[in-house]
Amino acid sequence: MKWQFGPYRVDGLIARGGMGEILRAYDTRHDRVVALKLLAENLAADEEFRERFKREAHAAGRLREPHVIPIHAYGEIDGRLYLDMRLVEGSDVGSLLAAHGPMRPADAVAVLEQVAEALDAAHQEGLVHRDVKPSNILVSHSGFAYLVDFGVAASLRASATLTSTGYTVGTLAYMAPERFDDGPVDHRVDVYSLACVLYQCLTGAKPFAGDTAASLINAHLNHTPPVPTGARSDIPREFDQIVARGMAKNPADRFDSAGELARAARQALTSVTAIPPQFAAPPAAPKRKGGARWVYVLAGVGVIAAVAGVAAFATTMNNEPGQAIPVDDPSPLLTQMSGAPTSVPPPSSTTPPPPPPPSSASAPPPVQDPATQAPDTEEPAVDPETPPARPAQTKWCQSVSYQGEERGTGCFEAVGDHLFAQDTNKDGMWVKTVSETDYGRKDECKDDNSAEGPPVDCNLDLSEKGKVRIKVELWDGKTKVTESAWSKFVPIGQ
């Protein structure tokens, strides 16, 4: 049933919780559909909370990080505090985990990285979220993740009056130990919560089990952080150390930032744990460079459950083919490209002829008529000056979209280490391609020509033994409007 709330025509309910309810509404003043959050009436009755809410909502509304849901407006109508936010069509991470179980490590890290970027941007502005949890992370149909509830969660405190609400009981599962004291807190409470979210994404379960506030508070204060591999053995053991450090009781022992935690998680995906010699497989024959088959891997969450989040922005990530990782299964095409023989003669089953009798002078080798000489079955000689064959794919691209339209592209060309950026629209905005190696180096390539001329070519000098990934950003002056997701890491040396 539709009803009116000030200038908003409420069309339906999206979700309801202890904090209030989230509604799908039409803003008659600005002719747009929004996500309208109405806070519980008892919160508006708390004068201290009302002032803190308005202050935090104002600060959150100034954030321009793409992974933070924009706040259009906030205030009070008929005694109800409200937030007017962009509507995102998708689902929250909590609903995805409930519907589909634990994520693949690569998908969990992809979500983690995007949330970390939102948190780092907020922390630089002095804003602490205080309620990072799966249900506050929304994933659009394109896999783009958003962090919501800035300006609401930051206004709350873990006081006795709040522990009776459904909001805080649900949030206690992710609260840092220092939240239960009266002392000041800083951005590291968000780092702790983000580590809890990583654990749940990997295992499908909250870090600590407990149905009461007392049991959860005791676990955060006194229990050792759980290890993901204790619940799931098919993930790298490095995640155990990452979760343990992120959930350290002492804030000084945690990662310094959300981004540092995300980078450690990304590194864990590419790490290799040593295997004891007695269990190691015998060494395989060396493979030719370029003899691997490349498969495309989608970055982000690929399934969308029922709509349960607040959300949505028209930004989409069009990950072009090229986000690839090698697998050990040579394709026939690449085997032929590498110069390897396509057939090998079967071993002879006959006894080899006896050696010739010794003689004082070695006999010259027999001369055969070239016309009757059998073809050589050995691998043909290779010119040492000839470079090795290249793999079938040496270029990977990403694109960025805005308001349903592709706005720019960026590529990495492995041959020669070239980074490209191209702005595809004459609207005054500009495009930047960012690259990051697995050994910590970052580079940028900018195109501010507004669709004039060819792509900008930036030549890099990278280590051939490393890997690199890219993303594409859209800028309006000095403000970043949106960005694509990071691509997968791909080999540099070709």
PDB file of C-alpha atoms in Angstrom, residues 179-351:
ATOM      1  CA  ARG A 179      33.725  -0.764  21.839  1.00  0.00           C
ATOM      2  CA  PHE A 180      32.548  -2.200  25.160  1.00  0.00           C
ATOM      3  CA  ASP A 181      34.518   0.321  27.200  1.00  0.00           C
ATOM      4  CA  ASP A 182      33.818   3.993  27.743  1.00  0.00           C
ATOM      5  CA  GLY A 183      37.120   5.076  26.237  1.00  0.00           C
ATOM      6  CA  PRO A 184      37.589   6.620  22.780  1.00  0.00           C
ATOM      7  CA  VAL A 185      37.679   4.475  19.651  1.00  0.00           C
ATOM      8  CA  ASP A 186      39.340   5.083  16.311  1.00  0.00           C
ATOM      9  CA  HIS A 187      39.277   3.688  12.766  1.00  0.00           C
ATOM     10  CA  ARG A 188      40.748   0.369  13.893  1.00  0.00           C
ATOM     11  CA  VAL A 189      37.343  -0.748  15.176  1.00  0.00           C
ATOM     12  CA  ASP A 190      36.336  -0.866  11.490  1.00  0.00           C
ATOM     13  CA  VAL A 191      39.446  -2.909  10.668  1.00  0.00           C
ATOM     14  CA  TYR A 192      38.390  -5.435  13.344  1.00  0.00           C
ATOM     15  CA  SER A 193      34.862  -5.627  11.944  1.00  0.00           C
ATOM     16  CA  LEU A 194      36.171  -6.024   8.397  1.00  0.00           C
ATOM     17  CA  ALA A 195      38.282  -9.002   9.515  1.00  0.00           C
ATOM     18  CA  CYS A 196      35.116 -10.526  11.013  1.00  0.00           C
ATOM     19  CA  VAL A 197      33.364 -10.026   7.669  1.00  0.00           C
ATOM     20  CA  LEU A 198      36.258 -11.693   5.830  1.00  0.00           C
ATOM     21  CA  TYR A 199      35.990 -14.713   8.130  1.00  0.00           C
ATOM     22  CA  GLN A 200      32.248 -14.983   7.484  1.00  0.00           C
ATOM     23  CA  CYS A 201      32.649 -14.623   3.716  1.00  0.00           C
ATOM     24  CA  LEU A 202      35.184 -17.471   3.709  1.00  0.00           C
ATOM     25  CA  THR A 203      33.343 -19.820   6.078  1.00  0.00           C
ATOM     26  CA  GLY A 204      29.682 -18.787   5.959  1.00  0.00           C
ATOM     27  CA  ALA A 205      29.607 -18.422   9.769  1.00  0.00           C
ATOM     28  CA  LYS A 206      30.104 -15.526  12.173  1.00  0.00           C
ATOM     29  CA  PRO A 207      33.434 -15.514  14.032  1.00  0.00           C
ATOM     30  CA  PHE A 208      31.879 -16.254  17.432  1.00  0.00           C
ATOM     31  CA  ALA A 209      28.734 -18.247  18.112  1.00  0.00           C
ATOM     32  CA  GLY A 210      26.342 -16.863  20.697  1.00  0.00           C
ATOM     33  CA  ASP A 211      22.702 -15.942  21.037  1.00  0.00           C
ATOM     34  CA  THR A 212      23.000 -13.438  23.874  1.00  0.00           C
ATOM     35  CA  ALA A 213      24.762 -10.116  24.207  1.00  0.00           C
ATOM     36  CA  ALA A 214      26.738 -11.381  27.233  1.00  0.00           C
ATOM     37  CA  SER A 215      28.168 -14.402  25.383  1.00  0.00           C
ATOM     38  CA  LEU A 216      29.212 -12.363  22.362  1.00  0.00           C
ATOM     39  CA  ILE A 217      30.813  -9.611  24.436  1.00  0.00           C
ATOM     40  CA  ASN A 218      32.757 -12.224  26.422  1.00  0.00           C
ATOM     41  CA  ALA A 219      33.961 -13.876  23.200  1.00  0.00           C
ATOM     42  CA  HIS A 220      35.259 -10.618  21.723  1.00  0.00           C
ATOM     43  CA  LEU A 221      37.007  -9.730  24.976  1.00  0.00           C
ATOM     44  CA  ASN A 222      38.520 -13.090  25.875  1.00  0.00           C
ATOM     45  CA  HIS A 223      38.381 -15.707  23.099  1.00  0.00           C
ATOM     46  CA  THR A 224      41.118 -16.304  20.530  1.00  0.00           C
ATOM     47  CA  PRO A 225      40.101 -15.279  16.997  1.00  0.00           C
ATOM     48  CA  PRO A 226      38.890 -18.298  15.000  1.00  0.00           C
ATOM     49  CA  VAL A 227      40.896 -19.690  12.090  1.00  0.00           C
ATOM     50  CA  PRO A 228      39.117 -19.976   8.717  1.00  0.00           C
ATOM     51  CA  THR A 229      40.887 -23.237   7.834  1.00  0.00           C
ATOM     52  CA  GLY A 230      39.348 -24.808  10.928  1.00  0.00           C
ATOM     53  CA  ALA A 231      35.989 -24.554   9.191  1.00  0.00           C
ATOM     54  CA  ARG A 232      37.193 -24.924   5.621  1.00  0.00           C
ATOM     55  CA  SER A 233      40.345 -26.719   4.517  1.00  0.00           C
ATOM     56  CA  ASP A 234      40.425 -25.695   0.839  1.00  0.00           C
ATOM     57  CA  ILE A 235      41.630 -22.129   1.385  1.00  0.00           C
ATOM     58  CA  PRO A 236      45.202 -20.842   1.862  1.00  0.00           C
ATOM     59  CA  ARG A 237      46.442 -21.049   5.446  1.00  0.00           C
ATOM     60  CA  GLU A 238      47.636 -17.449   5.186  1.00  0.00           C
ATOM     61  CA  PHE A 239      44.034 -16.356   5.784  1.00  0.00           C
ATOM     62  CA  ASP A 240      44.339 -17.696   9.354  1.00  0.00           C
ATOM     63  CA  GLN A 241      47.075 -15.164  10.105  1.00  0.00           C
ATOM     64  CA  ILE A 242      45.195 -12.341   8.375  1.00  0.00           C
ATOM     65  CA  VAL A 243      42.018 -12.883  10.391  1.00  0.00           C
ATOM     66  CA  ALA A 244      44.012 -13.276  13.619  1.00  0.00           C
ATOM     67  CA  ARG A 245      45.832  -9.985  13.074  1.00  0.00           C
ATOM     68  CA  GLY A 246      42.716  -8.145  11.947  1.00  0.00           C
ATOM     69  CA  MET A 247      40.830  -9.340  15.058  1.00  0.00           C
ATOM     70  CA  ALA A 248      43.663  -8.729  17.519  1.00  0.00           C
ATOM     71  CA  LYS A 249      42.406  -7.641  20.962  1.00  0.00           C
ATOM     72  CA  ASN A 250      44.884  -4.768  21.085  1.00  0.00           C
ATOM     73  CA  PRO A 251      44.197  -2.201  18.328  1.00  0.00           C
ATOM     74  CA  ALA A 252      47.949  -1.569  17.996  1.00  0.00           C
ATOM     75  CA  ASP A 253      48.424  -5.178  16.872  1.00  0.00           C
ATOM     76  CA  ARG A 254      45.945  -4.902  13.994  1.00  0.00           C
ATOM     77  CA  PHE A 255      46.475  -3.768  10.430  1.00  0.00           C
ATOM     78  CA  ASP A 256      46.954  -0.006  10.284  1.00  0.00           C
ATOM     79  CA  SER A 257      44.189   0.418   7.717  1.00  0.00           C
ATOM     80  CA  ALA A 258      41.425  -1.458   5.971  1.00  0.00           C
ATOM     81  CA  GLY A 259      43.413  -1.236   2.754  1.00  0.00           C
ATOM     82  CA  GLU A 260      46.393  -2.954   4.372  1.00  0.00           C
ATOM     83  CA  LEU A 261      44.152  -5.825   5.437  1.00  0.00           C
ATOM     84  CA  ALA A 262      42.741  -6.107   1.912  1.00  0.00           C
ATOM     85  CA  ARG A 263      46.212  -6.127   0.350  1.00  0.00           C
ATOM     86  CA  ALA A 264      47.293  -8.921   2.670  1.00  0.00           C
ATOM     87  CA  ALA A 265      44.209 -10.907   1.660  1.00  0.00           C
ATOM     88  CA  ARG A 266      44.969 -10.366  -2.013  1.00  0.00           C
ATOM     89  CA  GLN A 267      48.533 -11.560  -1.442  1.00  0.00           C
ATOM     90  CA  ALA A 268      47.212 -14.687   0.285  1.00  0.00           C
ATOM     91  CA  LEU A 269      45.459 -15.685  -2.943  1.00  0.00           C
ATOM     92  CA  THR A 270      48.769 -15.848  -4.794  1.00  0.00           C
ATOM     93  CA  SER A 271      50.874 -17.346  -1.985  1.00  0.00           C
ATOM     94  CA  VAL A 272      52.232 -20.869  -2.139  1.00  0.00           C
ATOM     95  CA  THR A 273      52.691 -22.895   1.048  1.00  0.00           C
ATOM     96  CA  ALA A 274      55.731 -25.166   1.054  1.00  0.00           C
ATOM     97  CA  ILE A 275      55.013 -28.910   0.832  1.00  0.00           C
ATOM     98  CA  PRO A 276      57.185 -31.316   2.872  1.00  0.00           C
ATOM     99  CA  PRO A 277      59.593 -33.189   0.556  1.00  0.00           C
ATOM    100  CA  GLN A 278      58.127 -36.592   1.405  1.00  0.00           C
ATOM    101  CA  PHE A 279      54.749 -35.478   0.073  1.00  0.00           C
ATOM    102  CA  ALA A 280      55.977 -33.483  -2.909  1.00  0.00           C
ATOM    103  CA  ALA A 281      55.207 -34.755  -6.400  1.00  0.00           C
ATOM    104  CA  PRO A 282      58.155 -35.648  -8.662  1.00  0.00           C
ATOM    105  CA  PRO A 283      59.345 -32.719 -10.788  1.00  0.00           C
ATOM    106  CA  ALA A 284      57.530 -32.373 -14.076  1.00  0.00           C
ATOM    107  CA  ALA A 285      59.196 -31.759 -17.404  1.00  0.00           C
ATOM    108  CA  PRO A 286      59.785 -28.052 -18.048  1.00  0.00           C
ATOM    109  CA  LYS A 287      57.047 -26.357 -20.005  1.00  0.00           C
ATOM    110  CA  ARG A 288      57.484 -23.885 -22.775  1.00  0.00           C
ATOM    111  CA  LYS A 289      56.627 -20.308 -22.055  1.00  0.00           C
ATOM    112  CA  GLY A 290      53.221 -19.552 -23.452  1.00  0.00           C
ATOM    113  CA  GLY A 291      52.099 -23.181 -23.334  1.00  0.00           C
ATOM    114  CA  ALA A 292      49.309 -22.554 -20.849  1.00  0.00           C
ATOM    115  CA  ARG A 293      45.657 -22.333 -21.629  1.00  0.00           C
ATOM    116  CA  TRP A 294      44.024 -19.179 -20.311  1.00  0.00           C
ATOM    117  CA  VAL A 295      40.575 -19.131 -18.797  1.00  0.00           C
ATOM    118  CA  TYR A 296      38.571 -16.131 -17.807  1.00  0.00           C
ATOM    119  CA  VAL A 297      37.614 -15.654 -14.187  1.00  0.00           C
ATOM    120  CA  LEU A 298      34.829 -13.335 -13.104  1.00  0.00           C
ATOM    121  CA  ALA A 299      35.801 -10.956 -10.293  1.00  0.00           C
ATOM    122  CA  GLY A 300      33.060 -10.321  -7.790  1.00  0.00           C
ATOM    123  CA  VAL A 301      29.943 -12.089  -6.664  1.00  0.00           C
ATOM    124  CA  GLY A 302      28.187 -13.829  -9.506  1.00  0.00           C
ATOM    125  CA  VAL A 303      24.884 -14.714  -7.896  1.00  0.00           C
ATOM    126  CA  ILE A 304      22.180 -12.354  -6.764  1.00  0.00           C
ATOM    127  CA  ALA A 305      19.687 -13.411  -4.108  1.00  0.00           C
ATOM    128  CA  ALA A 306      16.383 -11.723  -3.268  1.00  0.00           C
ATOM    129  CA  VAL A 307      16.630  -7.971  -2.864  1.00  0.00           C
ATOM    130  CA  ALA A 308      17.344  -7.250   0.831  1.00  0.00           C
ATOM    131  CA  GLY A 309      19.711  -4.275   0.790  1.00  0.00           C
ATOM    132  CA  VAL A 310      19.261  -0.575   0.587  1.00  0.00           C
ATOM    133  CA  ALA A 311      20.913   0.342  -2.562  1.00  0.00           C
ATOM    134  CA  ALA A 312      21.814   1.275  -6.092  1.00  0.00           C
ATOM    135  CA  PHE A 313      23.760   3.171  -8.533  1.00  0.00           C
ATOM    136  CA  ALA A 314      23.780   2.843 -12.314  1.00  0.00           C
ATOM    137  CA  THR A 315      27.519   2.210 -12.391  1.00  0.00           C
ATOM    138  CA  THR A 316      28.350  -1.166 -13.923  1.00  0.00           C
ATOM    139  CA  MET A 317      31.637  -2.971 -14.280  1.00  0.00           C
ATOM    140  CA  ASN A 318      32.162  -4.355 -17.753  1.00  0.00           C
ATOM    141  CA  ASN A 319      35.077  -6.667 -17.204  1.00  0.00           C
ATOM    142  CA  GLU A 320      36.300  -7.421 -20.684  1.00  0.00           C
ATOM    143  CA  PRO A 321      37.853 -10.765 -21.505  1.00  0.00           C
ATOM    144  CA  GLY A 322      41.386 -10.711 -20.293  1.00  0.00           C
ATOM    145  CA  GLN A 323      41.100 -11.121 -16.553  1.00  0.00           C
ATOM    146  CA  ALA A 324      42.855 -14.405 -16.757  1.00  0.00           C
ATOM    147  CA  ILE A 325      44.789 -16.930 -14.742  1.00  0.00           C
ATOM    148  CA  PRO A 326      46.752 -19.829 -16.212  1.00  0.00           C
ATOM    149  CA  VAL A 327      45.867 -23.460 -15.684  1.00  0.00           C
ATOM    150  CA  ASP A 328      48.112 -26.365 -16.433  1.00  0.00           C
ATOM    151  CA  ASP A 329      46.369 -27.750 -19.502  1.00  0.00           C
ATOM    152  CA  PRO A 330      48.096 -26.843 -22.768  1.00  0.00           C
ATOM    153  CA  SER A 331      45.718 -26.253 -25.635  1.00  0.00           C
ATOM    154  CA  PRO A 332      46.544 -27.734 -29.053  1.00  0.00           C
ATOM    155  CA  LEU A 333      46.771 -24.270 -30.596  1.00  0.00           C
ATOM    156  CA  LEU A 334      49.306 -22.994 -28.083  1.00  0.00           C
ATOM    157  CA  THR A 335      51.292 -26.231 -28.240  1.00  0.00           C
ATOM    158  CA  GLN A 336      51.706 -25.747 -31.985  1.00  0.00           C
ATOM    159  CA  MET A 337      52.603 -22.089 -31.501  1.00  0.00           C
ATOM    160  CA  SER A 338      55.347 -23.021 -29.050  1.00  0.00           C
ATOM    161  CA  GLY A 339      57.155 -25.020 -31.737  1.00  0.00           C
ATOM    162  CA  ALA A 340      56.756 -28.423 -30.069  1.00  0.00           C
ATOM    163  CA  PRO A 341      56.413 -31.479 -32.361  1.00  0.00           C
ATOM    164  CA  THR A 342      52.856 -32.596 -32.884  1.00  0.00           C
ATOM    165  CA  SER A 343      53.759 -36.274 -32.885  1.00  0.00           C
ATOM    166  CA  VAL A 344      56.427 -38.481 -31.336  1.00  0.00           C
ATOM    167  CA  PRO A 345      57.471 -41.856 -32.832  1.00  0.00           C
ATOM    168  CA  PRO A 346      56.527 -44.828 -30.651  1.00  0.00           C
ATOM    169  CA  PRO A 347      59.356 -46.657 -28.905  1.00  0.00           C
ATOM    170  CA  SER A 348      60.759 -49.576 -30.889  1.00  0.00           C
ATOM    171  CA  SER A 349      59.952 -53.056 -29.658  1.00  0.00           C
ATOM    172  CA  THR A 350      62.824 -54.713 -31.554  1.00  0.00           C
ATOM    173  CA  THR A 351      66.264 -55.419 -30.164  1.00  0.00           C
TER     174      THR A 351
END
